[in-house]
Short mmCIF file of N, CA and C in Angstrom, two decimals:
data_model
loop_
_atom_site.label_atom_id
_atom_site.label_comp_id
_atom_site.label_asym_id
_atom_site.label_seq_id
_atom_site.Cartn_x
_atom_site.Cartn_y
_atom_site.Cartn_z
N UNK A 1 99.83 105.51 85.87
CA UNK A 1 99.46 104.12 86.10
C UNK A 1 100.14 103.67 87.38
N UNK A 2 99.20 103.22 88.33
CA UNK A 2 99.75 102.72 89.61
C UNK A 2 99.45 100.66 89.62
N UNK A 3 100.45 100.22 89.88
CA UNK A 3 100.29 98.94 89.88
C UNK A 3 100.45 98.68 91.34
N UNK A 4 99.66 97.70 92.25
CA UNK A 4 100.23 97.10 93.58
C UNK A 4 100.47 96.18 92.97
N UNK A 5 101.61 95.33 93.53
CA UNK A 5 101.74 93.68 93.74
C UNK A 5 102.13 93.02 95.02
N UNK A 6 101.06 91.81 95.77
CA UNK A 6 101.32 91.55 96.65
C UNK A 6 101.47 89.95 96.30
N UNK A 7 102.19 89.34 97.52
CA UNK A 7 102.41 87.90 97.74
C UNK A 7 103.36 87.25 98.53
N UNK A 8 103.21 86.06 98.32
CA UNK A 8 104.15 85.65 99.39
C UNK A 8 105.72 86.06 98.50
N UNK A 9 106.85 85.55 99.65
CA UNK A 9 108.40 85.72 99.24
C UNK A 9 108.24 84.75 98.14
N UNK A 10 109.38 84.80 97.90
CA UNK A 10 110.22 84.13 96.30
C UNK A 10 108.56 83.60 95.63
N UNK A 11 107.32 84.24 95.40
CA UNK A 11 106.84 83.44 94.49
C UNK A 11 106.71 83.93 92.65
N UNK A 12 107.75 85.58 92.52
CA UNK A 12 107.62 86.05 91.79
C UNK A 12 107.31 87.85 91.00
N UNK A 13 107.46 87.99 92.50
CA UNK A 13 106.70 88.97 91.99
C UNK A 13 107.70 90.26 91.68
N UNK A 14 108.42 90.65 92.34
CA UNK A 14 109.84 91.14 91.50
C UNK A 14 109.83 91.43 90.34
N UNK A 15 109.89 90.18 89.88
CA UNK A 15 110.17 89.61 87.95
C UNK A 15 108.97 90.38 87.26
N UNK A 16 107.63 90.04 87.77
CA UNK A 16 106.45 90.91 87.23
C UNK A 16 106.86 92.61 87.37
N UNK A 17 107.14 92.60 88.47
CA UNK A 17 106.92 94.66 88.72
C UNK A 17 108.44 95.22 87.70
N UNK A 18 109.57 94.48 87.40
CA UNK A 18 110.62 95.09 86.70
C UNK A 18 109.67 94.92 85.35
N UNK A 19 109.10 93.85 84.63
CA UNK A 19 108.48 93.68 83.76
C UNK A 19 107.77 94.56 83.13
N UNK A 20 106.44 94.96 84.12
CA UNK A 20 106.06 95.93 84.27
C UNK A 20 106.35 97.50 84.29
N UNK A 21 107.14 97.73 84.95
CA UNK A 21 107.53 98.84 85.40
C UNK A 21 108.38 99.50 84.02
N UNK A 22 109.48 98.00 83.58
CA UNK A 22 110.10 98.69 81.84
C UNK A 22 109.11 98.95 81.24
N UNK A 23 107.99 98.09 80.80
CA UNK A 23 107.28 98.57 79.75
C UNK A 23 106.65 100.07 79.76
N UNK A 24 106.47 100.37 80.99
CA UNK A 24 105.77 101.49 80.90
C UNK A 24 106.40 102.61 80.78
N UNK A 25 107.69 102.48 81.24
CA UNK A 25 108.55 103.52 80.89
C UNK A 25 108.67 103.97 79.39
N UNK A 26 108.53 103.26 78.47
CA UNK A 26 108.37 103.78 76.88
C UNK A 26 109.85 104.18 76.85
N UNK A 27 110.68 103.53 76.99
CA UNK A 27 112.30 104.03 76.49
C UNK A 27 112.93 105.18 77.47
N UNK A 28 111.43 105.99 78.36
CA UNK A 28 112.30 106.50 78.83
C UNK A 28 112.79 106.21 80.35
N UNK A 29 112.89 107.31 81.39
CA UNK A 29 113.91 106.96 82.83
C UNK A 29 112.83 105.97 83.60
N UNK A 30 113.59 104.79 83.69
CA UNK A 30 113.25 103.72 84.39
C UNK A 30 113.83 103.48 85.70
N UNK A 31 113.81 103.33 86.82
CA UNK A 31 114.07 103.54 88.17
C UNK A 31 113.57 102.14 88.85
N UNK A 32 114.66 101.78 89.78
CA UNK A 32 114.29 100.68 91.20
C UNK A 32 114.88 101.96 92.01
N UNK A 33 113.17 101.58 92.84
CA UNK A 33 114.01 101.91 94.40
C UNK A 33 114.01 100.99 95.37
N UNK A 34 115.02 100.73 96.12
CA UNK A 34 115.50 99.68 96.82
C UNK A 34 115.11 100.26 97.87
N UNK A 35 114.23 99.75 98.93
CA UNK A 35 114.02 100.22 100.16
C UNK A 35 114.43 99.38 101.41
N UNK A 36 115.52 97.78 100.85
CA UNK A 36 115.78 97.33 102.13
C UNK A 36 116.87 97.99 102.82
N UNK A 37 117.31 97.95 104.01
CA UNK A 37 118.36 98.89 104.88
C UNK A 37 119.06 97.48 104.87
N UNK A 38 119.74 96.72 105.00
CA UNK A 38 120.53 95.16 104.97
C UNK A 38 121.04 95.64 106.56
N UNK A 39 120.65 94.11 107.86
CA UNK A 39 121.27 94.45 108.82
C UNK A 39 121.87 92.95 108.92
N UNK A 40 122.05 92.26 108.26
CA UNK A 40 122.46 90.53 108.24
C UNK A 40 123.15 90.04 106.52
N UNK A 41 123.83 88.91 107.47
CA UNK A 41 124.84 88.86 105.82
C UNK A 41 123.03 88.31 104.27
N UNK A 42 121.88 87.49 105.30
CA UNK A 42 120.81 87.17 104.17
C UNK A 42 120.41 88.43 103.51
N UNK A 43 120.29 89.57 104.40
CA UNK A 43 119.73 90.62 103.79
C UNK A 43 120.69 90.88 102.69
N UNK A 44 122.23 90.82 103.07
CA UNK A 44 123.54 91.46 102.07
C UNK A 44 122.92 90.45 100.04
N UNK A 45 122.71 89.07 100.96
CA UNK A 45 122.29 88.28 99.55
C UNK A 45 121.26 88.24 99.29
N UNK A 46 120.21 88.81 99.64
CA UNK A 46 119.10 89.15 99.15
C UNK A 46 119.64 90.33 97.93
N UNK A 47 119.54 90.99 98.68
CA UNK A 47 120.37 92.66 97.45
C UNK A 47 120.86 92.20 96.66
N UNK A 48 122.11 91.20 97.13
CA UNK A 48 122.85 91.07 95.42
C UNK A 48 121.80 90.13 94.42
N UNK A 49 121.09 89.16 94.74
CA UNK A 49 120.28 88.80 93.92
C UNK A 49 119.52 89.55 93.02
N UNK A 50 118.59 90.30 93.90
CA UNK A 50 117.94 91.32 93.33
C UNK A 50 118.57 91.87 92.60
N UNK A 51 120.29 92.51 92.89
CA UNK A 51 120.53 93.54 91.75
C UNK A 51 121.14 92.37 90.32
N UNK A 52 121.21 91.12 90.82
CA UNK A 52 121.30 90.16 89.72
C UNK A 52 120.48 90.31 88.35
N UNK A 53 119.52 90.16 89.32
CA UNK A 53 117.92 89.74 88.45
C UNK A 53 117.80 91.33 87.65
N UNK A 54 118.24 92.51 88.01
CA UNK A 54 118.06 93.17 87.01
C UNK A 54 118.91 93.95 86.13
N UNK A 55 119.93 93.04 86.28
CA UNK A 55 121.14 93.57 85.40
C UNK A 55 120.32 93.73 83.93
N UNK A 56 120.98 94.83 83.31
CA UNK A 56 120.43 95.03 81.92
C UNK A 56 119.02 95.41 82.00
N UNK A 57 118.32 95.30 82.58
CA UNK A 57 117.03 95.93 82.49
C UNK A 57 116.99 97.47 81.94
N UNK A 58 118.27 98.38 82.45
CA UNK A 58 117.92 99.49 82.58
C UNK A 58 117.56 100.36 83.56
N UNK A 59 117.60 99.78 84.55
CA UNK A 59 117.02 100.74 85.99
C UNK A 59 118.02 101.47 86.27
N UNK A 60 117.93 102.21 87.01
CA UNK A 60 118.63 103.39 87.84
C UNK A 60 118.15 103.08 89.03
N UNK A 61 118.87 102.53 90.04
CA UNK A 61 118.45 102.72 91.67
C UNK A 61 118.33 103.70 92.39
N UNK A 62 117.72 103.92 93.20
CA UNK A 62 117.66 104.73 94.36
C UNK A 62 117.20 104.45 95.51
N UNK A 63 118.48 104.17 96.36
CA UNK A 63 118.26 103.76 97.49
C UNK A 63 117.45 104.62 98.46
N UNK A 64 116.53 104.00 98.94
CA UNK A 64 115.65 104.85 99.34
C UNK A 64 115.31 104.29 100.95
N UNK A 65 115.76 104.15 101.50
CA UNK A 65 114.79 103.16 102.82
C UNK A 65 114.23 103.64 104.02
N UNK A 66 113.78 105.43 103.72
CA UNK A 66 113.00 105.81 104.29
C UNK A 66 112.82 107.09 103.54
N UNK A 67 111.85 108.30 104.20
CA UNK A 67 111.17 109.68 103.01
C UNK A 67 111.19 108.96 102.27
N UNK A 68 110.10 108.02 101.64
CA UNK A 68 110.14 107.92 100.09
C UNK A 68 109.68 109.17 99.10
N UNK A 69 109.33 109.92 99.42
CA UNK A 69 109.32 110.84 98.73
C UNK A 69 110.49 111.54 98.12
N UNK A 70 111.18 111.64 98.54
CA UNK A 70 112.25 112.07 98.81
C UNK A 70 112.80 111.49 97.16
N UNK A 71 112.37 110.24 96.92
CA UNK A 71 112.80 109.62 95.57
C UNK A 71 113.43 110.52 94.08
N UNK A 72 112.09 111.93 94.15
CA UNK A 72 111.92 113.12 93.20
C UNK A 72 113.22 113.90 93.01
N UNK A 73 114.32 113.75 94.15
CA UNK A 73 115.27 114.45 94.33
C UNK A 73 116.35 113.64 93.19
N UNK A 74 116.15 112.49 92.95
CA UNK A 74 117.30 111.78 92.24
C UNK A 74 116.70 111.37 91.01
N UNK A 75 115.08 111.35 90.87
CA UNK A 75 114.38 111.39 89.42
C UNK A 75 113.34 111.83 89.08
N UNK A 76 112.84 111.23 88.06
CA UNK A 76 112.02 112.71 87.07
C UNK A 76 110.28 112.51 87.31
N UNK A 77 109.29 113.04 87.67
CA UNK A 77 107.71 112.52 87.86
C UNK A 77 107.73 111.70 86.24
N UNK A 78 108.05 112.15 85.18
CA UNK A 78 108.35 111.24 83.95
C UNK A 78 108.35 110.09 83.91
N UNK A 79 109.07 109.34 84.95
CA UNK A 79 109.81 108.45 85.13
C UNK A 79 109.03 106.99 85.53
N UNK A 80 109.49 106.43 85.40
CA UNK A 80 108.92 104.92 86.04
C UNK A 80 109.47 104.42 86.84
N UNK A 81 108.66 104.14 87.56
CA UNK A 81 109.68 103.59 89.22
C UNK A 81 108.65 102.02 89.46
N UNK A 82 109.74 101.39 90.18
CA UNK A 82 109.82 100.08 90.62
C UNK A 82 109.86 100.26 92.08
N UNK A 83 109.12 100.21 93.34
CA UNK A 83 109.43 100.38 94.52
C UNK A 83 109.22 98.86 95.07
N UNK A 84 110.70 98.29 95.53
CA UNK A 84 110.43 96.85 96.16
C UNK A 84 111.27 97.13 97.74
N UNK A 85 110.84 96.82 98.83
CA UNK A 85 109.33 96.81 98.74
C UNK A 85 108.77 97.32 99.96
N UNK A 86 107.45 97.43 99.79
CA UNK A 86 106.71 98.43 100.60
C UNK A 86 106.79 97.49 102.41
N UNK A 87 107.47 96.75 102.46
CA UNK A 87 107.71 95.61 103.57
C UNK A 87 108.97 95.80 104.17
N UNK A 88 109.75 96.39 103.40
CA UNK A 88 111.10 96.35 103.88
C UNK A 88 110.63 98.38 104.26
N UNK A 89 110.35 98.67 103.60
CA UNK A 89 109.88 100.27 104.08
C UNK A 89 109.33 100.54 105.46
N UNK A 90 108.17 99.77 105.36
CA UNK A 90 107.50 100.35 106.74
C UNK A 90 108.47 99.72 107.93
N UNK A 91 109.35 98.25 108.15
CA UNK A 91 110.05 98.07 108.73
C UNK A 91 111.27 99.49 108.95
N UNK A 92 111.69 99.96 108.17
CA UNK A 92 112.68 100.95 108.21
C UNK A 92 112.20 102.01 109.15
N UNK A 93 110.87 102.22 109.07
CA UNK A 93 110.13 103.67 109.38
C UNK A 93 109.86 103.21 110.45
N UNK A 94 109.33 101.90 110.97
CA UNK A 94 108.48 101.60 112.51
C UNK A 94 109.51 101.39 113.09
N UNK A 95 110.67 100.63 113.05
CA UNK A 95 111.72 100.02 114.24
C UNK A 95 112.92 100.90 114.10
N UNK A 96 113.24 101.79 113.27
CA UNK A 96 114.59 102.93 113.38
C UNK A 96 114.57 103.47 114.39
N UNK A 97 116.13 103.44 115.35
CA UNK A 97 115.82 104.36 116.59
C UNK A 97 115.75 103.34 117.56
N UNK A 98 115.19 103.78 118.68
CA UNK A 98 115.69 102.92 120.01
C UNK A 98 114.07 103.26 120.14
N UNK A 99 113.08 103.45 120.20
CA UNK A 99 111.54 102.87 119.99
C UNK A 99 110.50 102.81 119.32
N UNK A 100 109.59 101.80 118.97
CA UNK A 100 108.89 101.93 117.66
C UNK A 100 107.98 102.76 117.65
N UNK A 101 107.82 102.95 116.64
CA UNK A 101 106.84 104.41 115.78
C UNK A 101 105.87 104.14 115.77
N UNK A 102 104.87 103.75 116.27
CA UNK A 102 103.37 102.97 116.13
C UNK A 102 102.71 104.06 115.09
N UNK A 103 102.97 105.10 114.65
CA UNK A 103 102.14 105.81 113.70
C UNK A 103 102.74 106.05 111.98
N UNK A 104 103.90 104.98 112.40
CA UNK A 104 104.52 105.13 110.97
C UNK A 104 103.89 104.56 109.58
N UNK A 105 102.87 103.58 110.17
CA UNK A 105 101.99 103.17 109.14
C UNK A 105 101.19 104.20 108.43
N UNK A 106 100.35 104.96 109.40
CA UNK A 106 99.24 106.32 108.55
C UNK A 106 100.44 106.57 107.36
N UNK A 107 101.48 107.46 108.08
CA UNK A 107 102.54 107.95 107.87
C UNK A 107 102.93 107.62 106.15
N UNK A 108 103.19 105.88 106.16
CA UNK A 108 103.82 105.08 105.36
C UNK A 108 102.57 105.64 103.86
N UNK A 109 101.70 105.15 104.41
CA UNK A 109 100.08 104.92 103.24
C UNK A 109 100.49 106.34 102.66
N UNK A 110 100.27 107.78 103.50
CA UNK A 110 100.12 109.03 102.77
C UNK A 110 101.24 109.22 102.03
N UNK A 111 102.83 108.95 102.67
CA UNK A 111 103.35 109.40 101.64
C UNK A 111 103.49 108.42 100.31
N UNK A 112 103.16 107.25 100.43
CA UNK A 112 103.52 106.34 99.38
C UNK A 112 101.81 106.76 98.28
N UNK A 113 101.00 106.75 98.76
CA UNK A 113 99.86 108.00 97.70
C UNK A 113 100.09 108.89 97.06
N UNK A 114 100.83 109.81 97.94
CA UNK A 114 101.44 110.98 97.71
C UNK A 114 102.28 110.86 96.14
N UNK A 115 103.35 109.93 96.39
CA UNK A 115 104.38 109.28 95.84
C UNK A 115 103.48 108.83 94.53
N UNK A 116 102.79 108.25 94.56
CA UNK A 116 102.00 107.60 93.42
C UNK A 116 101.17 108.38 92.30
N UNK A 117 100.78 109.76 93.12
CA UNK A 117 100.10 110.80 92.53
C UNK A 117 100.88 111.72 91.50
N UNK A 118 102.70 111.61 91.93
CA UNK A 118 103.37 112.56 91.30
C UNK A 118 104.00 111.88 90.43
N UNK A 119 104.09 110.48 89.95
CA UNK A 119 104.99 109.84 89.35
C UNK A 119 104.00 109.57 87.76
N UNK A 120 104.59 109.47 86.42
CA UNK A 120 103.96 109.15 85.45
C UNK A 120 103.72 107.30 86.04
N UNK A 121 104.55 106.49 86.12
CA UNK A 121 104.16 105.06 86.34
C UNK A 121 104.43 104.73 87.44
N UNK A 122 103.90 103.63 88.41
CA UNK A 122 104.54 103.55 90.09
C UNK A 122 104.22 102.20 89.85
N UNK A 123 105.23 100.72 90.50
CA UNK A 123 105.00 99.76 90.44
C UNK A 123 105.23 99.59 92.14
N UNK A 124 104.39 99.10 92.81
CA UNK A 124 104.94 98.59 94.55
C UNK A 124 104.79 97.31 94.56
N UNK A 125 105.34 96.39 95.47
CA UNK A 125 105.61 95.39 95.66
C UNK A 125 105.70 95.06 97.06
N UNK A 126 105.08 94.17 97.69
CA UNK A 126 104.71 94.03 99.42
C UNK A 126 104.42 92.99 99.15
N UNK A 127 104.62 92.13 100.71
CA UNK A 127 105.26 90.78 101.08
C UNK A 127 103.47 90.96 101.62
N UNK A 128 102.80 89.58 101.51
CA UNK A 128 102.28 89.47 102.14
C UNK A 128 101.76 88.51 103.50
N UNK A 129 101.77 88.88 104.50
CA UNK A 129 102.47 88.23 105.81
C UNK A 129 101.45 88.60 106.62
N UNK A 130 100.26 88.42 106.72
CA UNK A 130 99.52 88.44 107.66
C UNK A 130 97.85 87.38 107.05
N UNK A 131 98.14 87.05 106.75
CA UNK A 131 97.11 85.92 106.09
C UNK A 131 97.09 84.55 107.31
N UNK A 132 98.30 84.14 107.77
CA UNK A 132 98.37 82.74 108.75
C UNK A 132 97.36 83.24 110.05
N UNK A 133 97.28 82.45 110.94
CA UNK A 133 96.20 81.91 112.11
C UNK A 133 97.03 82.16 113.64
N UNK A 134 98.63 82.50 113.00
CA UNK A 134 99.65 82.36 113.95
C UNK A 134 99.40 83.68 115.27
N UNK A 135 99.74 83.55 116.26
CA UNK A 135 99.64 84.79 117.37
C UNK A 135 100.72 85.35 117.64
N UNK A 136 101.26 86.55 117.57
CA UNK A 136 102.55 87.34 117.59
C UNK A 136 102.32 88.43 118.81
N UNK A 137 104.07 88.53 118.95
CA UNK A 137 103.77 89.90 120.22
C UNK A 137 103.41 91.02 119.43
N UNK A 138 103.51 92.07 120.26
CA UNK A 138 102.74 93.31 120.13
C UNK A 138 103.48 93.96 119.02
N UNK A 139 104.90 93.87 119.11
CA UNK A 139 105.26 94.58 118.17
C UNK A 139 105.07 93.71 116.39
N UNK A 140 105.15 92.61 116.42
CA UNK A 140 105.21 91.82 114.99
C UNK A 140 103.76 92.10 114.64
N UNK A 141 102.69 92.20 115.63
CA UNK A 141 101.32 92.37 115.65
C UNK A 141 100.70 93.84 114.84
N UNK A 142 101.89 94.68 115.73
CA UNK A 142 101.39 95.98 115.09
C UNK A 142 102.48 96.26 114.00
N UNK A 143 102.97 95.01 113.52
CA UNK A 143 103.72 95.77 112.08
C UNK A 143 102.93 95.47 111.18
N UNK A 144 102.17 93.64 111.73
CA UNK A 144 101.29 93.19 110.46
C UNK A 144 100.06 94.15 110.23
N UNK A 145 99.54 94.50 111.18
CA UNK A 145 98.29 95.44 110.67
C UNK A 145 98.59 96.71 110.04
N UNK A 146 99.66 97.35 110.65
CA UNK A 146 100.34 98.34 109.71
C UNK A 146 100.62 98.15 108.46
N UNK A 147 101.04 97.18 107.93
CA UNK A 147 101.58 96.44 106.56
C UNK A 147 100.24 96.57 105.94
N UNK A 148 99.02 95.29 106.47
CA UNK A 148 97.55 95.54 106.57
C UNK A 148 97.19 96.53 105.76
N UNK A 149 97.26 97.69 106.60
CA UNK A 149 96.79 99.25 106.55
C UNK A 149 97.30 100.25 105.28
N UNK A 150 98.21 99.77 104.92
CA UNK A 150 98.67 100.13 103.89
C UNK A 150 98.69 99.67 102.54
N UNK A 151 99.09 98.18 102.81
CA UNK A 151 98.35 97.52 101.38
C UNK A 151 96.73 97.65 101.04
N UNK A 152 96.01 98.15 101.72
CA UNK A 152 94.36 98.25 101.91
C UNK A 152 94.58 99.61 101.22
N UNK A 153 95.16 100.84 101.58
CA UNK A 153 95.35 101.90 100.77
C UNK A 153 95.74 101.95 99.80
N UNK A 154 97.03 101.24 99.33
CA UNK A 154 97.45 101.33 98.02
C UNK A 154 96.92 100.79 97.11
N UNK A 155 95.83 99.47 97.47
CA UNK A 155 95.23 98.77 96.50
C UNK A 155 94.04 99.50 96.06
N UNK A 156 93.60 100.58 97.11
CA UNK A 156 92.62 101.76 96.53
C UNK A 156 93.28 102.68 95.66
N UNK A 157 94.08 102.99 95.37
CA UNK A 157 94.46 104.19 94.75
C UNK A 157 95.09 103.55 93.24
N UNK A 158 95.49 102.23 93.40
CA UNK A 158 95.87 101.59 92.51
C UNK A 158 95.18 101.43 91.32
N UNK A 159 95.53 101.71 90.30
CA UNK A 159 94.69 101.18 89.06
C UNK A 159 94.83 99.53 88.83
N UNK A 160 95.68 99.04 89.08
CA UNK A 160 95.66 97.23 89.26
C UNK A 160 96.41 96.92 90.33
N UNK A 161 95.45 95.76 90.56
CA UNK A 161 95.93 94.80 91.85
C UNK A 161 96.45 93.38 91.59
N UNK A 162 97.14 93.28 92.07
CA UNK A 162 97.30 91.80 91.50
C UNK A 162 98.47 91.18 92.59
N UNK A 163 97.77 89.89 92.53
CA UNK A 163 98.41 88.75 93.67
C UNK A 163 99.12 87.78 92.86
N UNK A 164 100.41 87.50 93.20
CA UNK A 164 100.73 86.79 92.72
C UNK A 164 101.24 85.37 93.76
N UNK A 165 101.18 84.01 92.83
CA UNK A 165 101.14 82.93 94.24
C UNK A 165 101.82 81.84 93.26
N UNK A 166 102.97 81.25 93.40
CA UNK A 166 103.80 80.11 92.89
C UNK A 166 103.74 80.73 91.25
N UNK A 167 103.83 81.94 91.16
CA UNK A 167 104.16 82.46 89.56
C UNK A 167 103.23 82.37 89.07
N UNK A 168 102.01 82.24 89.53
CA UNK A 168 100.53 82.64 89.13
C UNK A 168 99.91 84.07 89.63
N UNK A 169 99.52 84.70 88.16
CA UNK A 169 99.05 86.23 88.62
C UNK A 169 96.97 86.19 88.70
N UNK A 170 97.09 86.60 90.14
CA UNK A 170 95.40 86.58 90.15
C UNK A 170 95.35 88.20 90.35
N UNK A 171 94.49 88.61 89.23
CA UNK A 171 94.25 90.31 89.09
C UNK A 171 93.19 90.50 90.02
N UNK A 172 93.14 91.03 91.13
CA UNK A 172 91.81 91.87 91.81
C UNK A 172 90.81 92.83 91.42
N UNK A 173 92.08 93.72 90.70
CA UNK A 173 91.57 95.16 90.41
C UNK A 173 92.13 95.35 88.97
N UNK A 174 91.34 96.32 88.18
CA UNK A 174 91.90 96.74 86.99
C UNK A 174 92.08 95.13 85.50
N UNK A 175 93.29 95.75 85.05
CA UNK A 175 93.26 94.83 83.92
C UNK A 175 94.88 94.69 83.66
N UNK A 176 95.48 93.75 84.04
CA UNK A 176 97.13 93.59 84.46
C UNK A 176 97.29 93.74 82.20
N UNK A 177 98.27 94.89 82.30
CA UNK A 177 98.98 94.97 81.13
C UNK A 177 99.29 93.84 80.71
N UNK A 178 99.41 93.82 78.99
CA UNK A 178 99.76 92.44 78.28
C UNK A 178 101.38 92.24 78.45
#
C-alpha cells in the first residue's frame, strides 16, 4: 500500500501519514524517515516538534536525507515507513555541493518508486508549493517543477492520493483507509 499526501505546511498532514502509516503496520516495524538536513535554528524546531508529535507512536527513525533507498539498510521491506518529506528530500539532492543538480528530480521520482515497490506499506508526504501565480528565479523555478515532477509520479504509482487543506482530507485517488 502506497499512500501520497500533499498540502500546504502546518495544515496537517504529518498527523494523517503517522496515523496512517501505524495502522498499517499491524503491530509490526513501524518507521519515520526524516529527510530534513536542519541548516537554521527553525529547521532545529521544526525536528523537535515533529519528533514531539510522535512520541509514543512507535516509530523507529531513520535519518535519511539523501539515497533514500538506502532506508533497507536500517529496516525490513515488512515494514511500514512514514517518509516526511519528499520536499525536504529533493532540496537535499538538488542544492548539496557547490552546484545544483538539475537532474536530481528524474533521479528523486525513480528512486522514491523504486522505494515504494520494495516496502510492504510507504506513506510520503510533500509540501505543496507551486500552485501560487508568483515568478521565481531559475533556481526556486526549477525546484518547483522538479517537486511538480515528482509528486505527478508518485501520485501514479500511489494507490491513494489525498490532499489535505486546513485539516480537511480531499481523496483524489483510491479510497483513504478508515
Amino acid at each position: 500500500m502506497t499512500v501520497f499526501i500533499s498540502g500546504g505546511c502546518k495544515n496537517g498532514k504529518s498527523m494523517l501519514a503517522q496515523r496512517l502509516a501505524r495502522d498499517f503496520a499491524d503491530n509490526g516495524e513501524l518507521y519515520y524517515v526524516a529527510t530534513m538536513i536542519p541548516h537554521d535554528d527553525e529547521d532545529e524546531a521544526r525536528i523537535k516538534k515533529h519528533i514531539a508529535d510522535r512520541d509514543g507512536w512507535g516509530f523507529k527513525t531513520i535519518e535519511r536525507g539523501r539515497d533514500i533507498c538506502r532506508c533497507l539498510e536500517e529496516g525490513t521491506p515488512e515494514g511500514s515507513y512514514l517518509l516526511d518529506s519528499v520536499t525536504a528530500l529533493l532540496s537535499n539532492e538538488m542544492f548539496s555541493g557547490g552546484e545544483t543538480d538539475f537532474s536530481s528530480p528524474e533521479r528523486v521520482a525513480c528512486e522514491l518508486c523504486r522505494f515504494a515497490g520494495s516496502v510492504k506499506a510507504l506513506v510520503l508526504v510533500s509540501d505543496f508549493i507551486y500552485a501560487d501565480a508568483g515568478r521565481y528565479d531559475e533556481f526556486t523555478e526549477s525546484y518547483r517543477r522538479g517537486l511538480a515532477h515528482i509528486d505527478r509520479e508518485l501520485a501514479r504509482i500511489s494507490d491513494v492520493v489525498v490532499e489535505v487543506c486546513a485539516g480537511n482530507y480531499i481523496v483524489h485517488k483510491g479510497v483513504l483507509p478508515a
